[in-house]
Amino acid sequence: MEEQHEFRTEKVGALKEAGVLPWPDRFERTHSASEARELPEGTDNVAIAGRLRFIRQMGKLCFAHLQDASGMLQIMIRREQVGEDIFKIIKKLVDVGDFLGIRGHMMVTRTGETTLQANEVVFLGKALRPLPEKWHGISDQEACYRQRYLDLIMNPETRERFDLRTRVVRELRRLLDDDGFTEVETPVLMTRPSGALARPFVTHHNAMDIALYLRIAPETYLKRLIVGGYERVYEFARCFRNEGMDPSHLQDFTMLEYYVAYWSYEENMAFTETLVKDLLTRVYGSLDEAGEKTGIRWAGDWPKVALSDLVERDAEIRLADFPDADSLRAGIKARGFEIEGAEKLGRGSLIDQLYKKVCRPKLTDPMFLTSHPIDLSPLARRNDENPDVADRFQLVVRGWEIANAYSELVDPIDQRKRLAEQAGLKAGGDIEAMEMDEDYLLAMEHGMPPISGWGMGIDRLIALLTKQSNLRDVVLFPTLR
RNA sequence: GGGGGCAUAGCUCAGUCGGUAGAGCAACGGUCUUUUAAACCGUGGGUCACAGGUUCGAAUCCUGUUGCCCCUACCA
């Protein structure tokens, strides 16, 4: 045991001997620290509680700062006012990191700091380990992830970042609820992975003796609910993907998905723009303010650009001139773009790679990217005019895909065909391809209205808004080895 | 998966050419009734990430391992 842990453990015994409970069960507060600071000078019977963050002791007088969820407040404790016994306890048995309750009256010190002067000090909880250094705090990134509580105590900007996350999620929920959406919960454990192209986590159910998969997306369950008569559903869905980790990917992330009956992707696109703008207005006060805080120009109409037009603009390749994978591959090479493993990719994947490599890095302000290749969108509706592309859009901001949406494929005959293709790829070793999903097809065959659905990476949205480049910085407890 | 970087006291960090471990804060013992990183006097605290190797001698050089970070490839 470390020295400091040992000393503090001994203090627990000393507290008990002095008749003080080291971990009492309650304390009645009248104000938070920040509320107390607003009280007029002289206000009496003010009680606050919090963690001791700083303490400056003199012989018969002691200044300290208590931190609660609202902030910090200075307290002043005079021996003649609180009594010998408790003053001795404060001096000998109380450490930075402990919890205290203070009852007293508001005053202003000689240097002008609003302070709660104690009539009574109540011990509220012993800390056996010290807090990080008071000036430099904690900055080791691994320590911040593993001991997020210390990061939260020491770094106010960390707390603000997570408070923003909470506020964004709350406002999204309110906006959807107010628009007639119903929030639902669908299975996290699924008997087969579906709804996205991704490698799942596999686990085993002992009693049933079957493999279960952690969901990679809630999509097919939410669409079953549309079959069941829901017309606007959404879910904040924790999803899991067993794939590589880097600053922009988590294996455990939050996706907001919604589905709306009778909408096409175009109405969905209009709704998305309104939804995000309303969200930002509620969170930041105005779009201009949001732009100021996030460094992104949210105001103004967001352009809609077809993927093929974007590729033509940035890569100077007219996709219509390259109708198959071989010719496109040659065309890409002729323009001097390097795409790794190009020989194995189909036409859709080549376009996708070209976009990611050449176009995406140039995108900054919010933009809708539309009309993706059909073979990259196995659950999306085929466009009526151009059978090669899907009725699909992505909201791209600063090169990040924030939301992905389409007119859903509701034709069970086409769906069966496309899942069969995916299953073929899977049998051929494509670990991310989809499986045949008879249960979902059964639901579809009972009839679906037109649907447009939508998914948004909440972690990415928050990272974008808080200017974090690593998604781990917007997740309270990121997965670490 | 490929490449690079980092790991020293509870925290933040020094540590020279390879010569046997340092500071500030925190802790412990004191002084101290208006402090703001309080001040002052005194004291203790280390598996230098781990395991090997080279060497008379390793925090330092070499190899391996572990963890974290960054770049790169892929999935949102």
Coordinates of C-alpha atoms (C1' of nucleotides) in Angstrom, one line a residue:
Chain A
M1 CA 0.0 0.0 0.0
E2 CA 1.3 3.5 -0.8
E3 CA 2.3 5.8 2.0
Q4 CA -0.5 8.3 1.4
H5 CA -3.2 5.5 1.2
E6 CA -1.8 4.2 4.5
F7 CA -1.9 7.6 6.3
R8 CA -5.4 8.3 5.1
T9 CA -6.6 4.8 6.2
E10 CA -5.2 5.6 9.7
K11 CA -7.2 8.8 9.7
V12 CA -10.4 6.9 9.2
G13 CA -9.7 5.2 12.5
A14 CA -8.9 8.5 14.1
L15 CA -12.1 10.0 12.9
K16 CA -14.1 7.1 14.4
E17 CA -12.3 7.5 17.7
A18 CA -13.2 11.2 17.7
G19 CA -16.8 10.2 17.2
V20 CA -17.0 11.3 13.6
L21 CA -18.5 9.0 10.9
P22 CA -16.0 8.8 8.0
W23 CA -18.8 8.0 5.6
P24 CA -22.1 9.4 7.0
D25 CA -25.4 8.8 5.2
R26 CA -26.7 12.2 4.3
F27 CA -26.4 16.0 4.5
E28 CA -29.0 18.6 3.8
R29 CA -28.0 21.3 1.5
T30 CA -29.7 24.6 1.0
H31 CA -27.8 25.7 -2.1
S32 CA -25.3 24.6 -4.7
A33 CA -21.9 26.3 -4.7
S34 CA -22.8 28.6 -7.6
E35 CA -26.3 29.4 -6.1
A36 CA -24.6 30.4 -2.9
R37 CA -22.2 32.7 -4.7
E38 CA -25.2 34.7 -5.9
L39 CA -26.7 35.2 -2.4
P40 CA -26.4 38.7 -0.9
E41 CA -23.7 39.2 1.6
G42 CA -24.8 38.3 5.1
T43 CA -27.3 35.6 4.1
D44 CA -27.3 33.2 7.0
N45 CA -28.1 29.5 7.3
V46 CA -26.5 28.6 4.0
A47 CA -25.5 25.0 3.7
I48 CA -23.4 23.6 0.8
A49 CA -21.6 20.3 0.4
G50 CA -18.8 19.2 -1.9
R51 CA -15.3 17.9 -2.4
L52 CA -12.4 19.7 -0.8
R53 CA -10.2 20.9 -3.7
F54 CA -7.9 23.4 -2.0
I55 CA -7.1 24.1 1.6
R56 CA -5.0 26.9 3.1
Q57 CA -4.5 26.4 6.9
M58 CA -3.3 28.9 9.4
G59 CA -3.1 28.5 13.2
K60 CA -6.6 29.5 14.0
L61 CA -8.1 30.1 10.6
C62 CA -8.5 28.1 7.4
F63 CA -9.5 28.9 3.9
A64 CA -10.6 26.2 1.5
H65 CA -12.5 25.6 -1.8
L66 CA -15.3 23.1 -2.1
Q67 CA -16.3 21.8 -5.5
D68 CA -19.8 20.5 -6.3
A69 CA -21.6 19.8 -9.6
S70 CA -22.2 23.5 -10.1
G71 CA -18.7 24.7 -9.5
M72 CA -16.5 25.9 -6.6
L73 CA -17.0 28.1 -3.6
Q74 CA -14.5 29.4 -1.1
I75 CA -15.2 28.6 2.5
M76 CA -13.7 30.1 5.6
I77 CA -13.4 28.3 8.9
R78 CA -12.4 30.1 12.1
R79 CA -11.4 28.1 15.2
E80 CA -13.3 30.3 17.6
Q81 CA -16.4 29.9 15.5
V82 CA -16.6 26.2 14.9
G83 CA -14.9 25.0 18.1
E84 CA -11.6 23.4 19.1
D85 CA -12.6 19.8 18.4
I86 CA -13.8 20.1 14.8
F87 CA -11.0 22.6 14.0
K88 CA -8.5 20.0 15.2
I89 CA -10.1 17.4 13.0
I90 CA -9.9 19.7 10.0
K91 CA -6.3 20.3 10.7
K92 CA -5.3 16.7 11.4
L93 CA -7.7 14.4 9.7
V94 CA -9.2 16.2 6.7
D95 CA -7.4 16.0 3.3
V96 CA -7.9 17.4 -0.1
G97 CA -10.3 15.1 -1.9
D98 CA -12.6 14.5 1.2
F99 CA -16.2 15.6 1.2
L100 CA -17.4 18.3 3.6
G101 CA -20.7 20.0 4.4
I102 CA -20.6 23.6 5.6
R103 CA -23.3 25.6 7.2
G104 CA -22.7 29.3 7.7
H105 CA -23.3 32.8 6.3
M106 CA -22.1 34.5 3.2
M107 CA -19.4 37.1 3.4
V108 CA -16.9 38.8 1.2
T109 CA -13.2 38.6 2.1
R110 CA -10.7 41.4 2.2
T111 CA -9.6 40.5 -1.4
G112 CA -13.2 40.5 -2.6
E113 CA -14.0 36.8 -2.9
T114 CA -17.5 35.7 -2.1
T115 CA -17.1 33.2 0.7
L116 CA -19.2 31.0 3.0
Q117 CA -18.0 31.5 6.5
A118 CA -18.6 28.3 8.5
N119 CA -20.6 28.1 11.7
E120 CA -20.6 24.3 11.4
V121 CA -18.5 21.8 9.5
V122 CA -19.8 18.3 8.9
F123 CA -17.5 15.5 7.6
L124 CA -19.1 13.8 4.6
G125 CA -16.7 11.3 3.2
K126 CA -13.0 10.3 3.4
A127 CA -10.9 9.9 0.3
L128 CA -8.1 7.3 0.7
R129 CA -6.2 8.4 -2.3
P130 CA -4.9 11.9 -3.2
L131 CA -6.2 13.9 -6.1
P132 CA -3.8 14.8 -8.9
E133 CA -1.6 17.8 -8.4
K134 CA -3.6 21.0 -7.9
W135 CA -1.9 23.2 -10.4
H136 CA -1.1 20.9 -13.4
G137 CA -4.0 18.5 -12.7
I138 CA -4.0 15.3 -14.7
S139 CA -3.0 15.3 -18.4
D140 CA -1.8 11.8 -19.1
Q141 CA -4.2 10.7 -21.7
E142 CA -4.3 7.1 -20.6
A143 CA -5.0 8.1 -17.1
C144 CA -7.8 10.4 -18.2
Y145 CA -9.5 7.5 -20.1
R146 CA -8.9 4.9 -17.4
Q147 CA -9.8 7.2 -14.4
R148 CA -12.2 9.5 -16.1
Y149 CA -13.5 10.5 -12.7
L150 CA -10.2 12.3 -12.1
D151 CA -10.3 13.9 -15.5
L152 CA -13.8 15.2 -14.7
I153 CA -12.8 16.5 -11.3
M154 CA -9.7 18.2 -12.5
N155 CA -10.5 19.5 -16.0
P156 CA -13.7 21.6 -16.3
E157 CA -13.5 21.4 -20.1
T158 CA -13.9 17.7 -19.9
R159 CA -17.1 18.0 -17.9
E160 CA -18.3 20.7 -20.3
R161 CA -17.7 18.4 -23.2
F162 CA -19.8 15.6 -21.7
D163 CA -22.5 18.1 -20.6
L164 CA -22.8 19.2 -24.2
R165 CA -23.2 15.5 -25.2
T166 CA -26.0 15.1 -22.7
R167 CA -27.7 18.3 -23.9
V168 CA -27.4 17.3 -27.6
V169 CA -29.0 13.9 -27.0
R170 CA -31.7 15.5 -24.9
E171 CA -32.6 18.1 -27.5
L172 CA -32.6 15.5 -30.3
R173 CA -35.0 13.4 -28.3
R174 CA -37.2 16.4 -27.6
L175 CA -37.2 17.5 -31.3
L176 CA -38.2 14.0 -32.5
D177 CA -40.8 13.5 -29.7
D178 CA -42.3 16.9 -30.6
D179 CA -42.5 15.8 -34.2
G180 CA -44.6 12.8 -33.4
F181 CA -41.8 10.2 -33.3
T182 CA -42.0 7.3 -30.9
E183 CA -38.9 6.2 -29.1
V184 CA -38.4 2.4 -28.9
E185 CA -35.9 -0.2 -27.8
T186 CA -35.0 -3.1 -30.0
P187 CA -32.7 -6.1 -29.3
V188 CA -29.0 -5.6 -28.7
L189 CA -28.4 -9.4 -28.8
M190 CA -29.4 -10.7 -32.2
T191 CA -29.4 -14.1 -33.7
R192 CA -28.0 -12.8 -36.9
P193 CA -26.2 -9.5 -37.6
S194 CA -28.1 -7.2 -40.0
G195 CA -28.6 -3.7 -41.0
A196 CA -25.1 -2.8 -42.0
L197 CA -22.0 -4.1 -43.6
A198 CA -19.7 -4.8 -40.7
R199 CA -18.1 -7.5 -38.7
P200 CA -20.0 -8.3 -35.5
F201 CA -19.0 -9.4 -32.0
V202 CA -20.1 -12.9 -31.4
T203 CA -21.1 -14.4 -28.1
H204 CA -22.8 -17.6 -26.9
H205 CA -26.1 -18.2 -25.1
N206 CA -25.5 -21.1 -22.8
A207 CA -29.1 -22.1 -22.1
M208 CA -30.2 -22.0 -25.8
D209 CA -26.7 -23.2 -27.0
I210 CA -26.7 -20.8 -29.9
A211 CA -24.4 -18.0 -31.2
L212 CA -25.7 -14.5 -30.5
Y213 CA -24.4 -11.3 -32.1
L214 CA -24.2 -7.9 -30.7
R215 CA -26.1 -5.6 -33.0
I216 CA -24.2 -3.7 -35.7
A217 CA -27.4 -1.6 -36.4
P218 CA -31.0 -1.5 -35.2
E219 CA -32.3 -1.0 -38.8
T220 CA -34.1 -4.2 -39.6
Y221 CA -36.0 -4.3 -36.2
L222 CA -37.0 -0.7 -36.6
K223 CA -38.4 -1.5 -40.1
R224 CA -40.3 -4.4 -38.7
L225 CA -42.0 -1.8 -36.4
I226 CA -43.1 0.1 -39.5
V227 CA -44.6 -3.2 -40.8
G228 CA -46.3 -3.3 -37.3
G229 CA -48.0 0.0 -37.8
Y230 CA -45.6 2.5 -36.3
E231 CA -45.2 5.5 -38.7
R232 CA -42.3 7.4 -37.0
V233 CA -39.9 5.5 -34.8
Y234 CA -36.5 6.2 -33.4
E235 CA -33.9 4.6 -31.2
F236 CA -30.7 5.8 -29.6
A237 CA -28.9 2.5 -30.3
R238 CA -25.7 1.4 -28.8
C239 CA -24.0 -0.6 -31.6
F240 CA -21.0 -2.8 -31.7
R241 CA -18.6 -3.5 -34.5
N242 CA -15.7 -5.8 -34.3
E243 CA -13.4 -3.8 -36.4
G244 CA -10.1 -1.9 -36.3
M245 CA -9.8 0.9 -33.9
D246 CA -8.6 4.4 -34.7
P247 CA -9.4 7.9 -33.6
S248 CA -12.6 8.0 -35.7
H249 CA -13.9 4.5 -34.9
L250 CA -15.1 2.9 -31.7
Q251 CA -16.1 -0.7 -31.3
D252 CA -18.9 0.4 -29.1
F253 CA -20.7 3.5 -30.3
T254 CA -24.1 5.3 -30.3
M255 CA -26.2 5.6 -33.4
L256 CA -29.5 7.4 -33.6
E257 CA -31.8 5.8 -36.2
Y258 CA -35.3 6.8 -37.2
Y259 CA -37.7 5.6 -39.8
V260 CA -40.7 7.4 -41.3
A261 CA -43.5 5.9 -43.3
Y262 CA -44.5 7.6 -46.6
W263 CA -41.4 9.7 -46.8
S264 CA -38.8 9.5 -49.6
Y265 CA -35.1 10.3 -49.0
E266 CA -35.7 13.8 -50.4
E267 CA -38.3 14.7 -47.7
N268 CA -35.9 13.0 -45.2
M269 CA -33.1 15.3 -46.4
A270 CA -35.2 18.4 -45.9
F271 CA -36.2 17.2 -42.4
T272 CA -32.5 16.4 -41.6
E273 CA -31.5 20.0 -42.4
T274 CA -34.3 21.4 -40.2
L275 CA -33.6 18.9 -37.4
V276 CA -29.8 19.6 -37.2
K277 CA -30.4 23.4 -37.5
D278 CA -33.1 23.3 -34.8
L279 CA -30.8 21.2 -32.6
L280 CA -27.9 23.7 -33.0
T281 CA -30.2 26.6 -32.4
R282 CA -31.4 25.1 -29.1
V283 CA -28.0 24.1 -27.9
Y284 CA -26.1 27.2 -29.0
G285 CA -28.8 29.9 -29.2
S286 CA -28.4 30.5 -32.9
L287 CA -26.7 29.1 -36.0
D288 CA -24.2 31.9 -36.0
E289 CA -23.3 31.2 -32.5
A290 CA -23.0 27.5 -33.3
G291 CA -20.7 28.4 -36.2
E292 CA -18.6 30.5 -33.9
K293 CA -18.3 27.7 -31.3
T294 CA -17.7 24.9 -33.7
G295 CA -15.8 26.5 -36.5
I296 CA -18.4 25.2 -39.1
R297 CA -20.7 27.3 -41.3
W298 CA -24.0 25.8 -40.4
A299 CA -26.2 28.7 -41.6
G300 CA -27.4 28.9 -45.2
D301 CA -28.9 26.2 -47.4
W302 CA -26.8 23.0 -47.5
P303 CA -25.8 22.0 -51.0
K304 CA -27.0 18.7 -52.4
V305 CA -24.4 17.0 -54.7
A306 CA -24.6 13.6 -56.4
L307 CA -21.6 11.4 -55.8
S308 CA -20.9 11.2 -59.5
D309 CA -20.9 15.0 -59.9
L310 CA -18.6 15.3 -56.9
V311 CA -16.2 12.7 -58.4
E312 CA -16.3 14.4 -61.8
R313 CA -15.6 17.8 -60.2
D314 CA -12.7 16.7 -58.0
A315 CA -11.2 13.7 -59.9
E316 CA -12.2 14.8 -63.4
I317 CA -13.7 11.3 -64.1
R318 CA -17.1 11.1 -65.7
L319 CA -18.5 7.9 -64.2
A320 CA -20.9 7.5 -67.1
D321 CA -17.9 7.0 -69.4
F322 CA -16.8 4.0 -67.3
P323 CA -19.7 1.6 -67.1
D324 CA -17.9 -1.3 -65.5
A325 CA -15.3 -2.0 -62.9
D326 CA -12.5 -2.8 -65.4
S327 CA -12.8 0.4 -67.4
L328 CA -13.2 2.5 -64.2
R329 CA -10.1 0.9 -62.7
A330 CA -8.2 1.8 -65.9
G331 CA -9.6 5.3 -65.8
I332 CA -8.6 5.9 -62.2
K333 CA -5.1 4.7 -63.0
A334 CA -4.9 6.9 -66.0
R335 CA -5.7 9.9 -63.8
G336 CA -2.8 8.9 -61.5
F337 CA -4.9 8.1 -58.4
E338 CA -3.6 5.2 -56.2
I339 CA -6.2 2.9 -54.7
E340 CA -4.9 0.0 -52.7
G341 CA -6.2 -3.4 -53.7
A342 CA -8.1 -1.8 -56.7
E343 CA -8.0 -5.1 -58.6
K344 CA -10.3 -6.8 -56.1
L345 CA -12.9 -4.0 -55.8
G346 CA -16.2 -3.8 -57.7
R347 CA -17.3 -0.6 -59.5
G348 CA -19.3 0.7 -56.5
S349 CA -16.3 0.2 -54.1
L350 CA -14.0 1.9 -56.6
I351 CA -16.2 5.0 -56.7
D352 CA -16.4 4.9 -52.9
Q353 CA -12.7 4.8 -52.6
L354 CA -12.2 7.5 -55.2
Y355 CA -14.6 9.7 -53.2
K356 CA -12.9 9.0 -49.9
K357 CA -9.5 9.6 -51.3
V358 CA -10.1 12.6 -53.6
C359 CA -13.3 14.3 -52.6
R360 CA -14.0 13.8 -48.9
P361 CA -10.9 15.6 -47.6
K362 CA -11.9 18.8 -49.4
L363 CA -15.4 18.9 -47.9
T364 CA -15.8 21.4 -45.0
D365 CA -19.2 23.0 -44.7
P366 CA -22.3 20.8 -44.3
M367 CA -23.3 19.1 -47.5
F368 CA -25.6 16.4 -48.7
L369 CA -24.0 13.8 -50.8
T370 CA -26.6 11.8 -52.8
S371 CA -27.0 8.9 -55.2
H372 CA -24.5 6.3 -54.0
P373 CA -23.8 3.2 -56.1
I374 CA -26.5 0.6 -55.6
D375 CA -24.1 -2.3 -54.7
L376 CA -22.9 -0.3 -51.6
S377 CA -26.4 0.0 -50.4
P378 CA -28.0 -3.4 -50.1
L379 CA -30.9 -2.1 -48.0
A380 CA -31.6 1.0 -50.0
R381 CA -34.2 1.6 -52.7
R382 CA -33.1 1.6 -56.2
N383 CA -33.5 4.9 -58.1
D384 CA -36.4 4.8 -60.6
E385 CA -34.5 6.6 -63.3
N386 CA -31.0 5.2 -62.8
P387 CA -30.9 1.6 -61.6
D388 CA -27.2 1.9 -60.8
V389 CA -27.7 4.3 -57.9
A390 CA -29.6 4.2 -54.6
D391 CA -32.1 6.8 -53.3
R392 CA -29.6 7.7 -50.6
F393 CA -27.9 10.7 -49.0
Q394 CA -25.2 11.3 -46.5
L395 CA -24.7 14.5 -44.5
V396 CA -21.0 15.3 -44.7
V397 CA -19.4 17.9 -42.5
R398 CA -15.7 18.6 -42.4
G399 CA -15.1 15.3 -44.2
W400 CA -17.0 13.3 -41.6
E401 CA -20.1 11.4 -42.5
I402 CA -22.5 12.5 -39.8
A403 CA -25.7 10.9 -41.1
N404 CA -26.6 8.3 -43.6
A405 CA -30.1 7.9 -45.0
Y406 CA -32.1 6.4 -47.8
S407 CA -35.5 5.6 -49.3
E408 CA -35.7 2.2 -47.8
L409 CA -36.0 -0.9 -49.9
V410 CA -39.5 -2.1 -49.3
D411 CA -39.8 -4.6 -52.2
P412 CA -39.4 -8.0 -50.7
I413 CA -38.6 -9.6 -54.0
D414 CA -35.7 -7.2 -54.7
Q415 CA -34.6 -7.5 -51.1
R416 CA -34.4 -11.3 -51.3
K417 CA -32.3 -11.0 -54.5
R418 CA -29.9 -8.5 -52.9
L419 CA -29.5 -10.4 -49.7
A420 CA -28.8 -13.5 -51.7
E421 CA -26.0 -11.6 -53.4
Q422 CA -24.7 -10.6 -50.0
A423 CA -24.9 -14.1 -48.7
G424 CA -22.9 -15.3 -51.7
L425 CA -20.2 -12.7 -50.9
K426 CA -20.2 -13.9 -47.3
A427 CA -19.9 -17.6 -48.4
G428 CA -17.0 -16.4 -50.6
G429 CA -15.2 -15.1 -47.5
D430 CA -16.4 -11.5 -47.3
I431 CA -16.5 -11.2 -43.5
E432 CA -18.5 -8.0 -43.5
A433 CA -21.2 -9.1 -46.0
M434 CA -24.8 -9.6 -44.9
E435 CA -26.5 -12.9 -44.3
M436 CA -29.8 -14.1 -45.7
D437 CA -32.4 -12.9 -43.2
E438 CA -35.6 -14.9 -43.6
D439 CA -37.2 -13.5 -40.5
Y440 CA -36.8 -10.0 -41.8
L441 CA -38.0 -11.0 -45.3
L442 CA -41.1 -12.6 -43.7
A443 CA -41.9 -9.2 -42.1
M444 CA -41.4 -7.4 -45.4
E445 CA -43.6 -9.8 -47.3
H446 CA -46.4 -8.8 -45.0
G447 CA -46.3 -5.4 -46.6
M448 CA -44.4 -2.1 -46.1
P449 CA -45.4 1.4 -47.0
P450 CA -42.8 3.7 -48.6
I451 CA -40.2 4.4 -45.9
S452 CA -37.3 6.7 -45.5
G453 CA -34.8 5.9 -42.7
W454 CA -31.8 7.6 -41.2
G455 CA -28.8 7.0 -39.0
M456 CA -26.6 9.4 -37.3
G457 CA -23.3 8.7 -35.5
I458 CA -23.8 10.6 -32.2
D459 CA -20.2 10.2 -31.1
R460 CA -19.0 11.8 -34.3
L461 CA -21.5 14.6 -34.1
I462 CA -20.3 15.4 -30.6
A463 CA -16.7 15.2 -31.6
L464 CA -17.4 17.6 -34.4
L465 CA -19.2 20.0 -32.2
T466 CA -16.5 19.9 -29.5
K467 CA -13.6 20.0 -31.9
Q468 CA -12.3 16.7 -30.8
S469 CA -10.4 14.6 -33.3
N470 CA -10.5 11.4 -31.2
L471 CA -13.9 9.8 -30.5
R472 CA -12.5 8.5 -27.2
D473 CA -12.7 12.1 -25.9
V474 CA -16.5 12.2 -26.2
V475 CA -17.1 8.8 -24.6
L476 CA -16.9 8.7 -20.8
F477 CA -15.3 5.3 -20.5
P478 CA -13.7 4.3 -23.8
T479 CA -12.7 0.6 -24.3
L480 CA -9.1 0.1 -23.4
R481 CA -7.1 -3.1 -23.1
Chain B
rG1 C1' -2.5 -5.2 -40.3
rG2 C1' 2.1 -1.6 -41.5
rG3 C1' 5.2 2.5 -39.6
rG4 C1' 6.8 6.1 -35.8
rG5 C1' 6.8 8.0 -30.6
rC6 C1' 6.2 7.6 -25.3
rA7 C1' 6.4 4.9 -20.2
rU8 C1' 11.0 7.9 -13.9
rA9 C1' 7.5 9.3 -6.6
rG10 C1' 0.2 9.8 -5.8
rC11 C1' 0.2 14.0 -9.9
rU12 C1' 3.2 17.4 -13.3
rC13 C1' 8.0 16.8 -14.9
rA14 C1' 13.9 17.0 -14.9
rG15 C1' 17.8 13.4 -15.2
rU16 C1' 24.3 15.7 -19.2
rC17 C1' 29.0 11.2 -22.0
rG18 C1' 26.7 4.7 -19.0
rG19 C1' 29.1 6.1 -12.7
rU20 C1' 24.3 3.9 -8.7
rA21 C1' 17.5 8.9 -8.2
rG22 C1' 16.0 14.8 -8.5
rA23 C1' 12.4 19.2 -8.3
rG24 C1' 7.5 21.3 -7.5
rC25 C1' 2.8 20.0 -5.7
rA26 C1' 0.8 16.1 -2.5
rA27 C1' 2.2 13.4 2.3
rC28 C1' 4.3 13.4 7.5
rG29 C1' 6.1 16.8 12.1
rG30 C1' 6.0 22.0 13.4
rU31 C1' 4.9 27.8 13.3
rC32 C1' 0.9 30.8 11.7
rU33 C1' -6.6 34.7 12.4
rU34 C1' -8.0 37.3 5.4
rU35 C1' -5.6 33.0 2.3
rU36 C1' -6.0 32.5 -3.5
rA37 C1' -0.8 27.3 -6.5
rA38 C1' -0.8 30.7 1.1
rA39 C1' 4.1 31.2 3.4
rC40 C1' 8.2 29.4 6.5
rC41 C1' 11.3 25.4 9.2
rG42 C1' 12.1 20.1 9.3
rU43 C1' 11.2 14.8 7.5
rG44 C1' 9.9 10.5 4.7
rG45 C1' 8.6 8.5 0.0
rG46 C1' 11.2 4.9 -6.2
rU47 C1' 10.4 -2.9 -8.9
rC48 C1' 13.1 4.2 -13.3
rA49 C1' 6.4 -0.3 -17.3
rC50 C1' 8.0 -5.7 -17.4
rA51 C1' 11.7 -9.7 -18.8
rG52 C1' 16.3 -10.7 -20.7
rG53 C1' 21.2 -9.0 -22.7
rU54 C1' 25.9 -6.0 -23.2
rU55 C1' 29.1 -3.8 -19.3
rC56 C1' 33.4 -3.5 -13.7
rG57 C1' 28.9 -0.6 -13.5
rA58 C1' 22.3 0.5 -17.0
rA59 C1' 16.7 5.0 -15.8
rU60 C1' 20.4 5.8 -19.8
rC61 C1' 22.9 1.1 -24.8
rC62 C1' 20.6 -3.6 -27.3
rU63 C1' 16.5 -7.4 -27.8
rG64 C1' 11.7 -9.0 -26.6
rU65 C1' 7.0 -8.2 -24.1
rU66 C1' 2.9 -5.1 -22.2
rG67 C1' 0.2 -0.5 -22.3
rC68 C1' -1.0 4.3 -24.3
rC69 C1' -0.6 8.1 -28.3
rC70 C1' 0.2 9.6 -33.5
rC71 C1' 0.4 8.4 -38.8
rU72 C1' -1.3 4.8 -42.6
rA73 C1' -5.0 1.0 -44.5
rC74 C1' -10.4 -0.7 -43.6
rC75 C1' -15.6 -0.3 -41.3
rA76 C1' -19.7 5.0 -39.4

